[in-house]
Coordinates of C-alpha atoms and ligand atoms in Angstrom, one line a residue:
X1 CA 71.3 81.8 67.9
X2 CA 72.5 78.3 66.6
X3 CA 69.9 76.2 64.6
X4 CA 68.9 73.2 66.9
X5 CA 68.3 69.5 65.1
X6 CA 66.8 66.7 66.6
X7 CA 67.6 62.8 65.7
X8 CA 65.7 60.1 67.5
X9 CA 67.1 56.8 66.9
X10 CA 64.0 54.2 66.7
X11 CA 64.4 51.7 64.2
X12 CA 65.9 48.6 65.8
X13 CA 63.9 45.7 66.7
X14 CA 64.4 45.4 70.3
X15 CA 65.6 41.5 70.1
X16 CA 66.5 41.3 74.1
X17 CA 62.3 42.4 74.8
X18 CA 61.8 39.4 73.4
X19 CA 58.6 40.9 72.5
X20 CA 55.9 40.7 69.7
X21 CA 56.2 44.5 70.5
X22 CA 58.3 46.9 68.8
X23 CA 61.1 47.7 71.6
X24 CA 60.4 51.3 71.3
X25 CA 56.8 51.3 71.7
X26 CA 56.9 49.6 75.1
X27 CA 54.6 51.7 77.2
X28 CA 56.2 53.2 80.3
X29 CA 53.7 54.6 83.1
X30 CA 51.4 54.1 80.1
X31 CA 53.3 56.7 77.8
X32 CA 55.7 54.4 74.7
X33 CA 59.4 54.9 75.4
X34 CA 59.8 56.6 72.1
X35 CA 57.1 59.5 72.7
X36 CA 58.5 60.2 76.2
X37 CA 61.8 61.1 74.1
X38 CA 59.7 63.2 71.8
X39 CA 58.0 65.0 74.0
X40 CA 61.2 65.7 76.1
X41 CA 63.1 66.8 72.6
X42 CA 59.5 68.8 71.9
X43 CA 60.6 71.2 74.8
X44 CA 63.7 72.4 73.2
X45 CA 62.7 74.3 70.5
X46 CA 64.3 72.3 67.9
X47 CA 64.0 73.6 63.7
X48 CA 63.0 69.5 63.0
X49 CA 62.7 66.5 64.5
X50 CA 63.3 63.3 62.6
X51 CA 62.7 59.8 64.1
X52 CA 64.3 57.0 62.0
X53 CA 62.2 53.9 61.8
X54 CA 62.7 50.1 60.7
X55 CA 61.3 47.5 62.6
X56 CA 57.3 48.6 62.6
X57 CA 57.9 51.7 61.3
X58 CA 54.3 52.2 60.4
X59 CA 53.3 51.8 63.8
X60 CA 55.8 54.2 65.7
X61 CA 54.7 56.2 62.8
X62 CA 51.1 56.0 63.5
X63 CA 51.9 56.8 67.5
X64 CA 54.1 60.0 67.0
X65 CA 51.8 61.4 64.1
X66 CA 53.2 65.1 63.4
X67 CA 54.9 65.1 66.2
X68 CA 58.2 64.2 64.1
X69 CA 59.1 63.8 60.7
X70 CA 60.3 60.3 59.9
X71 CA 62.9 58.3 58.1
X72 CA 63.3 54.5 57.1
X73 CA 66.3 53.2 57.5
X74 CA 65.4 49.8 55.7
X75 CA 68.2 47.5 57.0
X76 CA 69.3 47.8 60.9
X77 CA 73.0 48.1 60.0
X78 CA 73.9 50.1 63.4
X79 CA 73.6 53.6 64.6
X80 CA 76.2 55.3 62.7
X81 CA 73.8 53.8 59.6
X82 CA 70.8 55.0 61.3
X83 CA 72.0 58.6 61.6
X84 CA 73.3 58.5 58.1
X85 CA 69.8 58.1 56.6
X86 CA 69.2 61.7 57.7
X87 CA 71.5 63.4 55.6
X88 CA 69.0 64.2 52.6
X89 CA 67.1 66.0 55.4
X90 CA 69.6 68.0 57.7
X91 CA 72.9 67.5 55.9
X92 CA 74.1 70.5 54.1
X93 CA 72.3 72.7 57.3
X94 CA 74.9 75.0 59.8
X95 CA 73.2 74.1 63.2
X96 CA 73.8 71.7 66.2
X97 CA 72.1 68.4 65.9
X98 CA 70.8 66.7 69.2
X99 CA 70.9 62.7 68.3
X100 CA 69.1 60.7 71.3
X101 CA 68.0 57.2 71.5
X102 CA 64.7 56.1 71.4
X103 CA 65.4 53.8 74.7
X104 CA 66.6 56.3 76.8
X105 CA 62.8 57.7 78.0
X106 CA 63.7 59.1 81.4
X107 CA 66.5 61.6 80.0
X108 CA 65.0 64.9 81.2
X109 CA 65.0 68.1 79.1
X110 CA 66.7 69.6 81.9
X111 CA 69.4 67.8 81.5
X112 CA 69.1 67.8 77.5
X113 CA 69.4 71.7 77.9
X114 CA 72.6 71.4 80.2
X115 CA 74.3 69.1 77.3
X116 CA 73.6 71.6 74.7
X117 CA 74.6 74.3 76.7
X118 CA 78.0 72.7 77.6
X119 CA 78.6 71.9 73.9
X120 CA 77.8 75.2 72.7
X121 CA 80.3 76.8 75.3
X122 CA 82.9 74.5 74.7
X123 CA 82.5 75.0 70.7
X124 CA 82.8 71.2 70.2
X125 CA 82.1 69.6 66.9
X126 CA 80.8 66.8 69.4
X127 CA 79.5 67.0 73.2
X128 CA 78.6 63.1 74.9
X129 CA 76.2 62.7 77.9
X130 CA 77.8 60.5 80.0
X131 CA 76.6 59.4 83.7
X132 CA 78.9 57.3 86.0
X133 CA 77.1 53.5 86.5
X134 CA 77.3 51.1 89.9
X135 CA 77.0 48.4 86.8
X136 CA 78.4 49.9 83.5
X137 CA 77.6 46.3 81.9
X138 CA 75.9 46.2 78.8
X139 CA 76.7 50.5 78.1
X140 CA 79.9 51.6 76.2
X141 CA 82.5 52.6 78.0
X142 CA 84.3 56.4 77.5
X143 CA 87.8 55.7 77.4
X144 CA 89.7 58.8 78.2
X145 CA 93.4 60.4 77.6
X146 CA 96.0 60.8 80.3
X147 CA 94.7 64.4 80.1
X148 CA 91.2 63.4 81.0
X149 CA 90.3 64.5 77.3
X150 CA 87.2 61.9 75.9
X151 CA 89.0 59.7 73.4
X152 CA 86.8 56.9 72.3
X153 CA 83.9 54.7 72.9
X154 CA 84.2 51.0 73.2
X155 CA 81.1 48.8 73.2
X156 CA 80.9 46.3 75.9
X157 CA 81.4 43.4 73.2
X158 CA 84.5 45.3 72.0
X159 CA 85.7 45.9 75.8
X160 CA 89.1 44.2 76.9
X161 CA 88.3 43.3 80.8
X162 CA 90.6 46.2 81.7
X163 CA 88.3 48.6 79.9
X164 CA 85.2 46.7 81.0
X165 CA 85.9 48.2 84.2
X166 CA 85.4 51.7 83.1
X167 CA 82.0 53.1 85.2
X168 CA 82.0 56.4 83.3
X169 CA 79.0 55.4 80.4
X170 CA 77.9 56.6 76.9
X171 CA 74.2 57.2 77.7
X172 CA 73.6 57.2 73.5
X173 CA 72.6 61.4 73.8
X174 CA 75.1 63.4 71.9
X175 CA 75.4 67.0 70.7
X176 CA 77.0 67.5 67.2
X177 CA 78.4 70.4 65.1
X178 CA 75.7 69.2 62.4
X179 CA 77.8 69.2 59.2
X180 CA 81.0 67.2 61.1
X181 CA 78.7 64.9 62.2
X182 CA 77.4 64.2 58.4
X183 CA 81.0 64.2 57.1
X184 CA 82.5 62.2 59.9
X185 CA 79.8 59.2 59.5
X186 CA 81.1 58.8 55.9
X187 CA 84.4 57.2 57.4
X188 CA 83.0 54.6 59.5
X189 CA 83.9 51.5 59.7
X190 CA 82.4 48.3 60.9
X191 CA 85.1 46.2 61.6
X192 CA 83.8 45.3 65.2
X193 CA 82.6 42.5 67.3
X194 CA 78.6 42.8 65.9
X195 CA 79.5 44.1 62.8
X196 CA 77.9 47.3 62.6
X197 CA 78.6 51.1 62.2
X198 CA 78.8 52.5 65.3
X199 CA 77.7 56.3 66.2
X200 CA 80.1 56.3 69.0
X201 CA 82.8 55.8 66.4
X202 CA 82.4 59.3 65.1
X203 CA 83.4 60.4 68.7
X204 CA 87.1 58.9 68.1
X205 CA 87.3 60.1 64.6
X206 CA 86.8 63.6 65.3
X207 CA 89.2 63.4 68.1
X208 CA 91.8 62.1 65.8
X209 CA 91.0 64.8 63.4
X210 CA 92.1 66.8 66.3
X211 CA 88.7 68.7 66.4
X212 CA 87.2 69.1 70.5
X213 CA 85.2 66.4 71.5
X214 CA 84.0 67.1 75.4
X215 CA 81.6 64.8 77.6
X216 CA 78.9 66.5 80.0
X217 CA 78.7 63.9 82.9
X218 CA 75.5 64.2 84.3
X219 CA 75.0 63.1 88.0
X220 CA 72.0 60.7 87.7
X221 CA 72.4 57.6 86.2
X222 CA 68.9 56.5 87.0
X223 CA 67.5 59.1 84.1
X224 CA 69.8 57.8 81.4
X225 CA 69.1 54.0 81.8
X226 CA 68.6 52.8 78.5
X227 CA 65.8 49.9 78.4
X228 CA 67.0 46.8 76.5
X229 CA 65.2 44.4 78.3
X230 CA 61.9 43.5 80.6
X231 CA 64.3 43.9 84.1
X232 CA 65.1 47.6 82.4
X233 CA 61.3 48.3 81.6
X234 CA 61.3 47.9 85.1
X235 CA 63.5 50.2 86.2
X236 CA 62.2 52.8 83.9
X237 CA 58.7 52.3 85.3
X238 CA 59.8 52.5 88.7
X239 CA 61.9 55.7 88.2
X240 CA 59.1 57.4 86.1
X241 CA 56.6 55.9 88.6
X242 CA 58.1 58.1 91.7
X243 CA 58.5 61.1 89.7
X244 CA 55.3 61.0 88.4
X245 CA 53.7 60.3 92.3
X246 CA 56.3 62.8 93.8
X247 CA 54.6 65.4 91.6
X248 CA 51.0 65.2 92.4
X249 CA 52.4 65.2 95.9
X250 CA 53.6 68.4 95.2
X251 CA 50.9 69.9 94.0
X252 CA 48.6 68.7 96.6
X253 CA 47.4 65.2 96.1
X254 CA 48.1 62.9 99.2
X255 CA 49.2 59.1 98.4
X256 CA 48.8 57.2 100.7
X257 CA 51.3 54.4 99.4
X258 CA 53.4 56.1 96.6
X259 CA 55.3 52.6 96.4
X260 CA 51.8 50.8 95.2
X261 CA 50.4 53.6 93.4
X262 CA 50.2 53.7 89.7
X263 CA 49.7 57.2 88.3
X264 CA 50.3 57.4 84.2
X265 CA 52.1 60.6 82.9
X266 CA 49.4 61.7 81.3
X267 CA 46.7 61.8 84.3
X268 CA 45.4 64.8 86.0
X269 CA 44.5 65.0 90.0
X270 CA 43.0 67.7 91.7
X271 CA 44.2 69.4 95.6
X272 CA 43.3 67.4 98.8
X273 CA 42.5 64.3 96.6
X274 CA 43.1 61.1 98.7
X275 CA 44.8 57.9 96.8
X276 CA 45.1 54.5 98.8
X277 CA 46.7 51.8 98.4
X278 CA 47.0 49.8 95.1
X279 CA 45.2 52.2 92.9
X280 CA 45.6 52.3 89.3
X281 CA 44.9 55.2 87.5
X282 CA 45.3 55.0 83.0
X283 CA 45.3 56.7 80.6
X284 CA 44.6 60.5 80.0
X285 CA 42.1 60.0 82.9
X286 CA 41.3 63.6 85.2
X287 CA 40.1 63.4 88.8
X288 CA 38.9 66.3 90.7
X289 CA 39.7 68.3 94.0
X290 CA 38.3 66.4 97.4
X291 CA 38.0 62.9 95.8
X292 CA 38.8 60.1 97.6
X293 CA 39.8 56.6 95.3
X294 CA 39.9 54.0 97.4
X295 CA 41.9 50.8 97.9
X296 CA 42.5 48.8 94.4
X297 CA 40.9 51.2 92.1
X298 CA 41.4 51.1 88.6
X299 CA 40.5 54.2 86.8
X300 CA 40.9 54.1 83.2
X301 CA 40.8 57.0 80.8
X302 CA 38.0 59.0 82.8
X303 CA 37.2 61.8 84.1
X304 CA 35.8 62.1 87.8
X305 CA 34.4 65.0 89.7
X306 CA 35.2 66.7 92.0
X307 CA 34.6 65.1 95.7
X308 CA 33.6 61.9 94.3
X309 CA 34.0 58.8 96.3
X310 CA 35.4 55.6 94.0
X311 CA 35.7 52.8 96.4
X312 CA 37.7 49.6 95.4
X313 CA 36.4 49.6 92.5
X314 CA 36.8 49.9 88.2
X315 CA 36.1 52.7 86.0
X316 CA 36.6 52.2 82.2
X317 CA 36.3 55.1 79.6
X318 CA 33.4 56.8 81.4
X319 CA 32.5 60.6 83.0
X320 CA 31.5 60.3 86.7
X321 CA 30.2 64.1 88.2
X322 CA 30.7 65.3 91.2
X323 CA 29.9 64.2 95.2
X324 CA 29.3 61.0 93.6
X325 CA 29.9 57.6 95.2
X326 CA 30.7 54.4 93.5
X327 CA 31.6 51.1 95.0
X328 CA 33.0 49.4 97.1
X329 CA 33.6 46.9 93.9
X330 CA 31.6 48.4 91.0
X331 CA 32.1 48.2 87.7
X332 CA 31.6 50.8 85.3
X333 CA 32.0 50.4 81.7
X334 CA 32.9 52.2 78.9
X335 CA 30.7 55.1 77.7
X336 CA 29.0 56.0 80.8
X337 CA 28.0 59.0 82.1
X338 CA 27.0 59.1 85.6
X339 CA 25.7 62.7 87.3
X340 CA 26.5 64.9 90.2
X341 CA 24.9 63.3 93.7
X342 CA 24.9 59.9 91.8
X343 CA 25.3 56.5 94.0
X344 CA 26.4 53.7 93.0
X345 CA 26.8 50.6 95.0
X346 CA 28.5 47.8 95.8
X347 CA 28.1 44.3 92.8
X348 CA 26.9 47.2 90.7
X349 CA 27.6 47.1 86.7
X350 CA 27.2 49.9 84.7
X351 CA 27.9 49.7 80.6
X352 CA 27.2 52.7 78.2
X353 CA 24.6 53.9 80.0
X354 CA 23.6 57.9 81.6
X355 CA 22.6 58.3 84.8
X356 CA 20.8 61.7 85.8
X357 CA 21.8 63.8 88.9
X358 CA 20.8 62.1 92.9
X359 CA 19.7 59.2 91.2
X360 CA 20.5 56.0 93.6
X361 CA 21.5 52.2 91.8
X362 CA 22.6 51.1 95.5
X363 CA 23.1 47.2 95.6
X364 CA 23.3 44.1 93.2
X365 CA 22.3 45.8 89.8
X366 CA 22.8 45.6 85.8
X367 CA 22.3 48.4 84.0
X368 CA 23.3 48.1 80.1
X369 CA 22.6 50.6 77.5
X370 CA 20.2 52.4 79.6
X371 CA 19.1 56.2 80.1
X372 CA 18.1 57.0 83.8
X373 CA 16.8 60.3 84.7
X374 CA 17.3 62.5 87.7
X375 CA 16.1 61.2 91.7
X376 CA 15.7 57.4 90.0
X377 CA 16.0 54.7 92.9
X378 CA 16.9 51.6 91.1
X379 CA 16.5 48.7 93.9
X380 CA 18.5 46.0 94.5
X381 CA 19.0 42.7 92.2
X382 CA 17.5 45.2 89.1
X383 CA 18.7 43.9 85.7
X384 CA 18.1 45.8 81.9
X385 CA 17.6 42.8 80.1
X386 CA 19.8 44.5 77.2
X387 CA 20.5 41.7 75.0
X388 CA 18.4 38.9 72.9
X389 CA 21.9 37.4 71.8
X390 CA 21.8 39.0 68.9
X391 CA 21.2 42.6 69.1
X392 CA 21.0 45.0 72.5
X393 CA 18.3 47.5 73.2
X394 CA 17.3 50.4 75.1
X395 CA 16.1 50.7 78.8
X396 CA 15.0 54.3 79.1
X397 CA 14.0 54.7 83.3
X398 CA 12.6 58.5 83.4
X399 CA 12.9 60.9 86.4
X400 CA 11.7 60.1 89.9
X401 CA 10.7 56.7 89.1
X402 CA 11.2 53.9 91.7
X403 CA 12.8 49.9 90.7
X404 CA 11.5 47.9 93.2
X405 CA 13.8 45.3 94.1
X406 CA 14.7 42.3 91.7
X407 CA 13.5 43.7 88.7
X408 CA 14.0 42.8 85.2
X409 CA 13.3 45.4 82.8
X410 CA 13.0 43.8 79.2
X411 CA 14.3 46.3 76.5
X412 CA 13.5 47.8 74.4
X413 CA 11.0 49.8 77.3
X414 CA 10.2 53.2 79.0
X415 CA 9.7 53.4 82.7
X416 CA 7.6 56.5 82.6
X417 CA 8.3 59.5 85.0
X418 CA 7.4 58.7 88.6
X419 CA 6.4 55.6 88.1
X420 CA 6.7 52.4 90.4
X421 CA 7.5 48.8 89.4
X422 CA 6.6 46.3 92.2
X423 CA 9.4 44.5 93.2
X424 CA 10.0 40.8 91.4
X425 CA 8.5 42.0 88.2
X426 CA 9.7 41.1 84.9
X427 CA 9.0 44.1 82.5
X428 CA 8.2 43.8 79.4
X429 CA 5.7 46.5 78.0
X430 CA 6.1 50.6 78.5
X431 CA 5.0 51.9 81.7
X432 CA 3.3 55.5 81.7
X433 CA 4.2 58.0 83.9
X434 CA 3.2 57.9 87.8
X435 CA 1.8 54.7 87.3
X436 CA 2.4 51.3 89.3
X437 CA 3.2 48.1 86.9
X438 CA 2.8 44.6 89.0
X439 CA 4.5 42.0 86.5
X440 CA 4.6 38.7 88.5
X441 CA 2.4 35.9 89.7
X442 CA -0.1 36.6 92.6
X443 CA 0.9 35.4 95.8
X444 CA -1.5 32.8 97.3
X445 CA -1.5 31.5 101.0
X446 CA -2.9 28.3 101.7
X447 CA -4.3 28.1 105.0
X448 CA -2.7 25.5 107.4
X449 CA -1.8 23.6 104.7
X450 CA 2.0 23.0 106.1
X451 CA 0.1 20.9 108.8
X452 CA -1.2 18.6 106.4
X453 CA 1.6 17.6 104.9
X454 CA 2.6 15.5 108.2
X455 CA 6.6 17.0 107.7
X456 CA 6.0 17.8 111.8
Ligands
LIG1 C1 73.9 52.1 72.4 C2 75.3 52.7 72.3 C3 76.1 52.5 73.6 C4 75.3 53.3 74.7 C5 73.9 52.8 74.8 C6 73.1 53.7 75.7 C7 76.0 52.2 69.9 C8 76.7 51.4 69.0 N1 76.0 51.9 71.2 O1 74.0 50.8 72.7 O2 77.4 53.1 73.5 O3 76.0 53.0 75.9 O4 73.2 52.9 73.5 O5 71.8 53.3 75.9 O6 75.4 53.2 69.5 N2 68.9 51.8 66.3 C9 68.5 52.1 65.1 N3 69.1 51.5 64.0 C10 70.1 50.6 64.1 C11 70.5 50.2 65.4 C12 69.9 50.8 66.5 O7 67.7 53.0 64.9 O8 70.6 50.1 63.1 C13 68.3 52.4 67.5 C14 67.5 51.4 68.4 O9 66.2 51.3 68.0 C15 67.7 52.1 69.8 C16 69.0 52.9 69.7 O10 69.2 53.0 68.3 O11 66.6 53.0 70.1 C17 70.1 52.3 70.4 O12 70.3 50.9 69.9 P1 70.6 49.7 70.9 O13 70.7 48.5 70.1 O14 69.7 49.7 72.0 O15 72.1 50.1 71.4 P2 72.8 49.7 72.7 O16 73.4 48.4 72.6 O17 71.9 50.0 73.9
LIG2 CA1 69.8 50.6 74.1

């Protein structure tokens, strides 16, 4: 068994993102590019991984944590460079060395495995991916021999127009003979159009050398598009996007509209799950079997039961349980934990707050740092008055209680277990269980009073 390395190139700045954000840590389908790549790489079984970082090293760092070992390469002087700072690590090792860039997030492992594979049967010092582009602009071009053997790669700046019209691409993936590939970067040079050492150079090199130097072409160019720019982010997301969508309709999840639907990688959906139009769903968020989520629903980071109901409507960092409803357009915040049977209606805003099983918060309601029991009915237009602009408080509303409508319940304060508050009150002192608190001014009717105001 050959020793399997693994470089990941991720120290460049990203100038054409024109972006505060380092390129590499642009999210796509809410996973960065450069962890896609790693946890591609992750499947193959590799002795080490190393990521080499530059530009905000410390926060790709801080992103991949022990998924890779790292190191800097301090000036951006090219990939050839970039590789070269691994040597202390994997130089002197007998093995095959993977080198992948940290742009290129849609490269499968599949397809990783088929490189290796071809390299390994050919006995090359070096293997290239290569796919065949409709527009090869902005990729090096392979050049190849009247034999059809791979002779060199020439970066678009370097291309004449003749060779510009090559569509055969590097796609920046490459399988080396590890201790050729270490000797090889020693000779070069950087004598082209930007100046810098070039990884693809080593390709030529070894061919000179006379050594085999073989290309695996894969079919799909769409999986090795590397993302320089915003219009590429696009493409990535849209190609991840599908693939994503296509397979939770695989395993059982109807979408309605996989065109409008935005899934991330890292999200879990049950069987006969329903998702409309224009959802959103972020995050590592989990959604049961028999949901529905409903038109425009944005579900972030949360988990949801199964055969819940979330109707046009946004879920932030919070639990919901099962044969629950929300919505249509409710809010719920981060850190809440709503039961099993639970309903929550429309103009509803929950924030870090637990609702107990078949409790009902059905129309027009605030509920802020507030505990509710089990069978609550919290009526229409209530409000926890959470907040003296300072510091926020505690509504605690115990089991089987009933909120009559338009409410405000002054925290810090218990609504006691089965207890009633008469709609319109303001409260602001405990109530005890099974007890009825009236907090508002007593209606008075003055008799045919109207009449004497001559408005008739
Ligand atoms: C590179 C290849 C090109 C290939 C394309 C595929 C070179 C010279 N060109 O071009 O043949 O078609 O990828 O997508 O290799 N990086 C470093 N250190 C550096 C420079 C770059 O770590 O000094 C990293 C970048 O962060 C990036 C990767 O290497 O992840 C590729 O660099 P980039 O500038 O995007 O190269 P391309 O111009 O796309
Ligand atoms: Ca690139």
């Amino acid at each position: 068994m050959t020793n399997v390395y693994a470089v990941i190139l991720a120290a460049g700045q990203g100038t054409r993102m024109k972006s505060k954000l380092y390129k590499v840590l642009h999210p796509v389908c809410g996973k960065p590019m450069v962890e896609h790549v790693v946890d591609h790489i992750q499947t193959l079984d590799a002795e080490r991984i190393v990521t080499i970082v530059g530009h905000g090293a410390e926060k790709v760092k801080d992103q991949l944590g022990e998924k890779s070992e790292y190191v800097l390469q301090a000036e951006q002087l090219g990939t050839a460079h970039a590789v070269q700072q691994v040597e202390p690590i994997l130089g002197k090792l007998e093995g095959t060395t993977i080198v992948i860039c940290g742009d290129t997030p849609l490269i499968l492992p599949e397809t990783m495995k088929a490189l290796f594979e071809h390299h390994e049967a050919n006995h090359a010092k070096a293997t290239i991916l290569t796919a065949i582009a409709e527009d090869p602009t902005g990729y090096g071009r392979i050049l190849r021999s009247t034999e059809n053997q791979v002779a060199q790669i020439v970066e678009q700046k370097d291309a004449t127009t003749e060779q510009q019209q090559v569509t055969e691409i590097n796609t920046g993936t490459y399988c080396f003979d590890n201790k050729a590939l270490f000797a090889t970067l020693k000779l070069v040079k950087n004598n082209n159009a930007q100046g810098e050492y070039y990884l693809p150079d080593v390709i030529e090199i070894l061919q000179k050398q006379g050594e085999v130097v073989t290309a695996y072409v894969t079919e799909n160019f769409a999986e090795t598009l590397g993302v320089n720019d915003r219009f590429a982010l696009s493409q990535a997301e849209a190609t991840m996007r599908a693939r994503i969508n296509e397979q939770h309709m695989r395993n059982g999840v109807t979408i309605i509209n996989p065109a409008n639907t935005y899934i991330s990688v890292d999200a879990q959906i049950g069987r006969d799950t329903v998702i409309q139009p224009g959802v959103i769903i972020e995050g590592a968020s989990s959604i049961g079997e028999d949901c529905i989520i409903g038109p425009n629903s944005h579900i972030q980071n949360s988990r949801i039961g199964d055969r819940t109901t979330v109707h046009s409507s946004v879920v932030c960092d919070s639990v919901i349980g099962e044969d629950t409803a929300v919505g249509p357009f409710a809010h719920i915040r981060p850190n809440s934990d709503l039961g099993n049977h639970v309903k929550i209606g429309n103009f509803v805003e929950v924030k870090k707050t637990k609702i107990d099983d078949g409790s009902k918060v059905s129309h027009l309601t605030y509920l802020g740092d507030a505990e509710v029991g089990s069978k609550v009915n919290i009526g229409c237009g209530t409000i926890t008055v959470n907040y003296d602009g300072k510091n926020k408080f505690k509504t605690v509303i115990e089991d089987n209680a009933f909120v009559g409508c338009n409410s405000n319940l002054v925290a810090p304060v218990t609504v006691g277990k089965g207890s009633y508050v008469a709609a319109g009150s303001t409260i602001t002192k405990d109530i005890p269980a099974d007890a009825l608190a009236i907090a508002r001014s007593r209606q008075e009717n003055k008799e045919n009073y109207v009449n004497k105001l001559d408005l008739k």
